[in-house]
mmCIF file of C-alpha atoms in Angstrom:
data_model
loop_
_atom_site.group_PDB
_atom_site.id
_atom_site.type_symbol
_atom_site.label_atom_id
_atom_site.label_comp_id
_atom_site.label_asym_id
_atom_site.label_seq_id
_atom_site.Cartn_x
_atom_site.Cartn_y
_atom_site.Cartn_z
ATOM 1 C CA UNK A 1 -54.508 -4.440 77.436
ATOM 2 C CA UNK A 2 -53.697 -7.805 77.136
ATOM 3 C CA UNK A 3 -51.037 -9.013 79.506
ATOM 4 C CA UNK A 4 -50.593 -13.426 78.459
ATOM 5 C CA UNK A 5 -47.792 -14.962 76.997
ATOM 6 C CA UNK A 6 -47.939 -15.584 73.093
ATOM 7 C CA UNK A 7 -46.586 -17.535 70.969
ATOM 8 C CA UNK A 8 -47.614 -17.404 67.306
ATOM 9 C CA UNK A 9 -49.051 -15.271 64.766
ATOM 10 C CA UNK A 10 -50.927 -15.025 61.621
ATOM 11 C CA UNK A 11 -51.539 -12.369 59.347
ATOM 12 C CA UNK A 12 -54.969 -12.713 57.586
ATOM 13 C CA UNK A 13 -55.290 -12.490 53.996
ATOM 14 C CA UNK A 14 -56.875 -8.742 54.834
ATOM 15 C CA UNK A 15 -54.157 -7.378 56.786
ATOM 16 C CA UNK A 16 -55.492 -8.278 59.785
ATOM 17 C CA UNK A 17 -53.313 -10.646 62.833
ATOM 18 C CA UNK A 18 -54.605 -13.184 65.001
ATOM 19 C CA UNK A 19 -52.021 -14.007 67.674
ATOM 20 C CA UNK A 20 -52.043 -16.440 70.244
ATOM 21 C CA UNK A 21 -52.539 -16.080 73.884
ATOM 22 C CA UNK A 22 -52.076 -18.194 76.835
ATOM 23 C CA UNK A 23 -51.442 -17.566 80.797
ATOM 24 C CA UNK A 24 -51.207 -19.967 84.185
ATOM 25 C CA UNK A 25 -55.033 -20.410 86.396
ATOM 26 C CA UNK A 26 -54.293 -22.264 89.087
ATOM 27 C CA UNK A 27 -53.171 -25.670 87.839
ATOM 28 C CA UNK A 28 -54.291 -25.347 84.262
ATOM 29 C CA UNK A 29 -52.880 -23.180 80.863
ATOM 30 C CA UNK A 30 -55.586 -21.401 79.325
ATOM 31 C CA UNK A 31 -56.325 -19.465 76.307
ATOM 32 C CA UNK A 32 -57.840 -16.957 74.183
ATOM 33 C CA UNK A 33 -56.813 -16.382 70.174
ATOM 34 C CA UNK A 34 -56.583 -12.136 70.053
ATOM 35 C CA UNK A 35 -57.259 -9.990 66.725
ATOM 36 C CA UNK A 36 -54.809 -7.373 66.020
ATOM 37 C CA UNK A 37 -55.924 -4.509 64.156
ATOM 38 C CA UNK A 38 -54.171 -2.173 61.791
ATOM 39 C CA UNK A 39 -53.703 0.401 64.322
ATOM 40 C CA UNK A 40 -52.356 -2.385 66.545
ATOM 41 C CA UNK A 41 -55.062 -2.521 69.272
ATOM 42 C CA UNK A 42 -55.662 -6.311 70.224
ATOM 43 C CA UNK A 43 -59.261 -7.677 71.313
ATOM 44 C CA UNK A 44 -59.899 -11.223 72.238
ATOM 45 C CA UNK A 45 -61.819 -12.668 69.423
ATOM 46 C CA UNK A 46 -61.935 -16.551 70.975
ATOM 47 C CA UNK A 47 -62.020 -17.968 74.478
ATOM 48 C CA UNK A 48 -61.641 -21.057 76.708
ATOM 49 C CA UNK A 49 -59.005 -22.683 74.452
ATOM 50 C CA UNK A 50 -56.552 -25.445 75.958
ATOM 51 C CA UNK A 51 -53.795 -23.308 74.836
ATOM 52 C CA UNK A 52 -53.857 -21.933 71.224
ATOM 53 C CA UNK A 53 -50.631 -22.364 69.346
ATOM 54 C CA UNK A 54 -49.656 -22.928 65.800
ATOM 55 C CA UNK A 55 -51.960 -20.505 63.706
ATOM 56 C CA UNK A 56 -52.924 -20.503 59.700
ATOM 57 C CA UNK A 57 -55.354 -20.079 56.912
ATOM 58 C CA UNK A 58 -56.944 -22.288 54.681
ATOM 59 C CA UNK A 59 -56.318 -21.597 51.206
ATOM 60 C CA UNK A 60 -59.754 -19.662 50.183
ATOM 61 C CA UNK A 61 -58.692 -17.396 53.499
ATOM 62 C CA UNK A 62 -61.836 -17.378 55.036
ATOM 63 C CA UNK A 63 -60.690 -20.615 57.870
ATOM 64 C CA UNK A 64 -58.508 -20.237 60.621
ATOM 65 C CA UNK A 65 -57.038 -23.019 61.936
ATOM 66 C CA UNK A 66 -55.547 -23.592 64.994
ATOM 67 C CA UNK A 67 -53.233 -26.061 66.997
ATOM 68 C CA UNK A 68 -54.908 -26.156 70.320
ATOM 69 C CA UNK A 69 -52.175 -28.335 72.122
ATOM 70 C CA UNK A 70 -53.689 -29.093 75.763
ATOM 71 C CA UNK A 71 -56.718 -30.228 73.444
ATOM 72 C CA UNK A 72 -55.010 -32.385 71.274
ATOM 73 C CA UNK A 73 -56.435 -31.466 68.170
ATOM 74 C CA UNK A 74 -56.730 -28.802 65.383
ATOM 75 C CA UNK A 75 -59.796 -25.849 65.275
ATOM 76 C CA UNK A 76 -61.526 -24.807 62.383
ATOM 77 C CA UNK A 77 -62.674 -20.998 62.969
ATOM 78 C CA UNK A 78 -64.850 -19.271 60.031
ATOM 79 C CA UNK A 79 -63.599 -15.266 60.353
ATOM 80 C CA UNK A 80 -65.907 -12.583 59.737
ATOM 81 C CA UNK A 81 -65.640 -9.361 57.563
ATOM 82 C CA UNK A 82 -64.645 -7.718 60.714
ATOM 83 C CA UNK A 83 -62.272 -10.126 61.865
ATOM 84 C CA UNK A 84 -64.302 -11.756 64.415
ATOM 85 C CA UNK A 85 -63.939 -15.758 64.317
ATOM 86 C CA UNK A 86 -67.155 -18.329 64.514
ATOM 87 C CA UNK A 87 -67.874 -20.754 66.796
ATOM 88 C CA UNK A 88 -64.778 -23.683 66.884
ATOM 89 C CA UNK A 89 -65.428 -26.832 64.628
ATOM 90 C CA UNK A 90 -62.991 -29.612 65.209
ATOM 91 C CA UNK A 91 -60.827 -29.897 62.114
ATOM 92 C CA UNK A 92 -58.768 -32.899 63.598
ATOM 93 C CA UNK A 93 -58.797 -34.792 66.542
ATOM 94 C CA UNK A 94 -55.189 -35.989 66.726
ATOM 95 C CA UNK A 95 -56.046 -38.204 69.703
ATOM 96 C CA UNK A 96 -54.887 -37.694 73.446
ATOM 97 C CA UNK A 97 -50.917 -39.131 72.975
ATOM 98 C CA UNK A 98 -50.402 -36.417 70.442
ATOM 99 C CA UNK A 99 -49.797 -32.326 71.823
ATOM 100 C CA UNK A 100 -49.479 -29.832 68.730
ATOM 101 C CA UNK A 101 -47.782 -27.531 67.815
ATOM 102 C CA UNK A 102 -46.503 -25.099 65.127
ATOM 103 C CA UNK A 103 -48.466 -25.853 61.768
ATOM 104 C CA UNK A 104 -48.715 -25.097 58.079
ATOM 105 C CA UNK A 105 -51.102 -25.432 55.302
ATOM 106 C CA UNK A 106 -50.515 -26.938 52.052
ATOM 107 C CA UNK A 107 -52.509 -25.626 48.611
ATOM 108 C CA UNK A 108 -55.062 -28.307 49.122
ATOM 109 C CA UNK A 109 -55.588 -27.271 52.596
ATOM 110 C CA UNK A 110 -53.758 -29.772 54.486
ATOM 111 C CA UNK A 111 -52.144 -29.134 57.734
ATOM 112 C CA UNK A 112 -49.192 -29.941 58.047
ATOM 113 C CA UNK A 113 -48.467 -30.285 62.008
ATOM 114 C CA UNK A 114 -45.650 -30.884 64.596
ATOM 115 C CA UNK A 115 -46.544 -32.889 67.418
ATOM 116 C CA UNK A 116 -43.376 -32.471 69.836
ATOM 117 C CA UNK A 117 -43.403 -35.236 72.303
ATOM 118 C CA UNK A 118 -44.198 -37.940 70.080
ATOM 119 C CA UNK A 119 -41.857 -36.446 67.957
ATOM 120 C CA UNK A 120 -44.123 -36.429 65.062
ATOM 121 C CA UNK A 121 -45.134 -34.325 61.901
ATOM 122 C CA UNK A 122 -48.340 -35.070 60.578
ATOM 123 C CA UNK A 123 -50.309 -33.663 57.346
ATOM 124 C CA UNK A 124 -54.287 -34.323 58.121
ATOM 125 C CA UNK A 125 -57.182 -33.320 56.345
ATOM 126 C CA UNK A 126 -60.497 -32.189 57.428
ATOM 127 C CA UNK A 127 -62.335 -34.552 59.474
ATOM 128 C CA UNK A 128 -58.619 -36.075 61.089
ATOM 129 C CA UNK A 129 -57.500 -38.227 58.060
ATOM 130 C CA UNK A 130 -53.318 -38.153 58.325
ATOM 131 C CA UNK A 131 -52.325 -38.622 55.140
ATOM 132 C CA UNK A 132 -48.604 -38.671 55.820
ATOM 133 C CA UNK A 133 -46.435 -39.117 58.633
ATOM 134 C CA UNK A 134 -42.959 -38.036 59.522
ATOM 135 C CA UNK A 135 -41.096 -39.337 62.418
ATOM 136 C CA UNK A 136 -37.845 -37.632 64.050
ATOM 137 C CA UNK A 137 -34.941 -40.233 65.492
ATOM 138 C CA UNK A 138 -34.853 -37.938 68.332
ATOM 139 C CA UNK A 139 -36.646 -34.750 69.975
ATOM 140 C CA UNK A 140 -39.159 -32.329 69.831
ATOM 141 C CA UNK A 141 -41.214 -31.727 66.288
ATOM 142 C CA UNK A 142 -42.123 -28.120 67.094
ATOM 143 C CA UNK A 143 -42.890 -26.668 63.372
ATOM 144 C CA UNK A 144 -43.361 -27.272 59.951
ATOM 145 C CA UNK A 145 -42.913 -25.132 57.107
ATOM 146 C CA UNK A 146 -43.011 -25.214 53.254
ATOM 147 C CA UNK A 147 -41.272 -23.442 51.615
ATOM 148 C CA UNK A 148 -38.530 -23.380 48.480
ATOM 149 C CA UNK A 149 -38.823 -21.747 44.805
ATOM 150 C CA UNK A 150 -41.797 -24.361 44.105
ATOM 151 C CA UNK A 151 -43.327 -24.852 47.786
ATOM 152 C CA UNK A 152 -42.586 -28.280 47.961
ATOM 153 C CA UNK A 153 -39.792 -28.238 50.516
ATOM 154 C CA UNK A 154 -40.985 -29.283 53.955
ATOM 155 C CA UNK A 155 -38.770 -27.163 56.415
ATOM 156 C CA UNK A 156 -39.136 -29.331 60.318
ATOM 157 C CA UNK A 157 -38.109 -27.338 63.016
ATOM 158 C CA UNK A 158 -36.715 -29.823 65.575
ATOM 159 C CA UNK A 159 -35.963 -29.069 68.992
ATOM 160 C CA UNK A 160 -33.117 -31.659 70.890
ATOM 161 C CA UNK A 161 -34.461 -31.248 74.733
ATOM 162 C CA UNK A 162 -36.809 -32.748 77.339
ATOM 163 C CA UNK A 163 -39.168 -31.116 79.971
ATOM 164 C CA UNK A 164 -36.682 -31.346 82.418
ATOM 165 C CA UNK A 165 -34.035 -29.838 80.228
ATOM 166 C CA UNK A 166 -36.100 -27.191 78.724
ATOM 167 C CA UNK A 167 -36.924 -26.355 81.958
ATOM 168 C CA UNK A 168 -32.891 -26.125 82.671
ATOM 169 C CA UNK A 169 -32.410 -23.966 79.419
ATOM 170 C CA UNK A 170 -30.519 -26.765 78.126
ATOM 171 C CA UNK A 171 -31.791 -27.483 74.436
ATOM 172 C CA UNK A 172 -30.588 -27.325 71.047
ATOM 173 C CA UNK A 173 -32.605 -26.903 67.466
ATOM 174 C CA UNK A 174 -31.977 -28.292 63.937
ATOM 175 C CA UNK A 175 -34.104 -27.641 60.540
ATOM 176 C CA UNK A 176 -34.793 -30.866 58.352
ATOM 177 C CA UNK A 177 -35.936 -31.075 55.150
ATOM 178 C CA UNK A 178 -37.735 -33.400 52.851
ATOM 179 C CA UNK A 179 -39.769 -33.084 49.460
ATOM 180 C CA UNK A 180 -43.468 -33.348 49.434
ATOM 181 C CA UNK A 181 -46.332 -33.424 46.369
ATOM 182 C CA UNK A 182 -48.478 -30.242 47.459
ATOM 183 C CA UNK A 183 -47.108 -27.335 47.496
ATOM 184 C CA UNK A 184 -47.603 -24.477 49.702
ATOM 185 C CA UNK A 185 -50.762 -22.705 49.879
ATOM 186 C CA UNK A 186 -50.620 -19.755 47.599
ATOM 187 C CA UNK A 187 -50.066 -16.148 49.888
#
């Protein structure tokens, strides 16, 4: 049994989810990433994460990545046969300003990355590189997504709120979109 508050999930190129988890200590969010397996029994796979959020895989499948958003930056996780994940390697350190959030990855395994209060979407490569940089007039840049009959629409899920209003229930969403070079990565 695990009883945390998620938020995103992934389905491995095997079948197999990873799903986010994240609950209140004290002052502080923590979190865990869980595996899900066929049968639907979750184990917790990766600990001691400043709360996991947007999940994906690198094209070849075998890399997780994952927005940690209390950490500012994106995780690199190598998955096993069985589904386990590998120690974290930072795949981008967006720098302490920037909180992420949903993701996606692109077919030359760029992320693609909302960072909501600096109402941001990024694509980075490996080692932090952004490579391109999208900037909202106003609100929250929760998620990205590509998407269309050739992969090269950029979907941005944009949220119209601030803490205090979110807190309120007071908030409204829009979807953007925009054309980009690299397409999605292949499913």
């Amino acid at each position: 049994d695990v009883a945390w508050s998620t938020n995103d999930l992934v389905v491995a190129p095997d079948g197999r989810g990873y799903v986010d988890l994240y609950k209140q200590t004290g002052n502080a969010l923590v979190g865990e990433l869980g595996l899900v397996d066929p049968a639907g029994t979750v184990s917790v796979v990766a600990t001691g994460l400043a709360v996991p959020n947007g999940l994906g895989f690198l094209p070849d499948g075998s890399t997780l990545i994952v927005s940690e958003t209390n950490g500012s930056r994106l995780l690199a996780f190598s998955t096993g046969p069985d589904g386990s994940l590998g120690s974290p390697a930072v795949f981008a350190d967006l720098g302490a300003g920037r909180h992420p959030n949903g993701l996606c990855i692109d077919a030359e395994g760029g992320v693609w990355v909302g960072c909501y209060d600096t109402g941001e979407f990024l694509r980075v490569i490996a080692g932090g590189t952004v490579t391109h940089r999208i900037t909202v007039d106003h609100g929250w840049a929760v998620a990205p997504a590509l998407g269309g009959a050739d992969g090269r629409t950029l979907y941005l899920i944009v949220d119209d709120t601030t803490h205090e209003g979110l807190m309120r229930g007071e908030s409204a969403g829009r979807v953007l979109q925009t054309r980009v070079d690299v397409p999605a990565a292949p499913t």
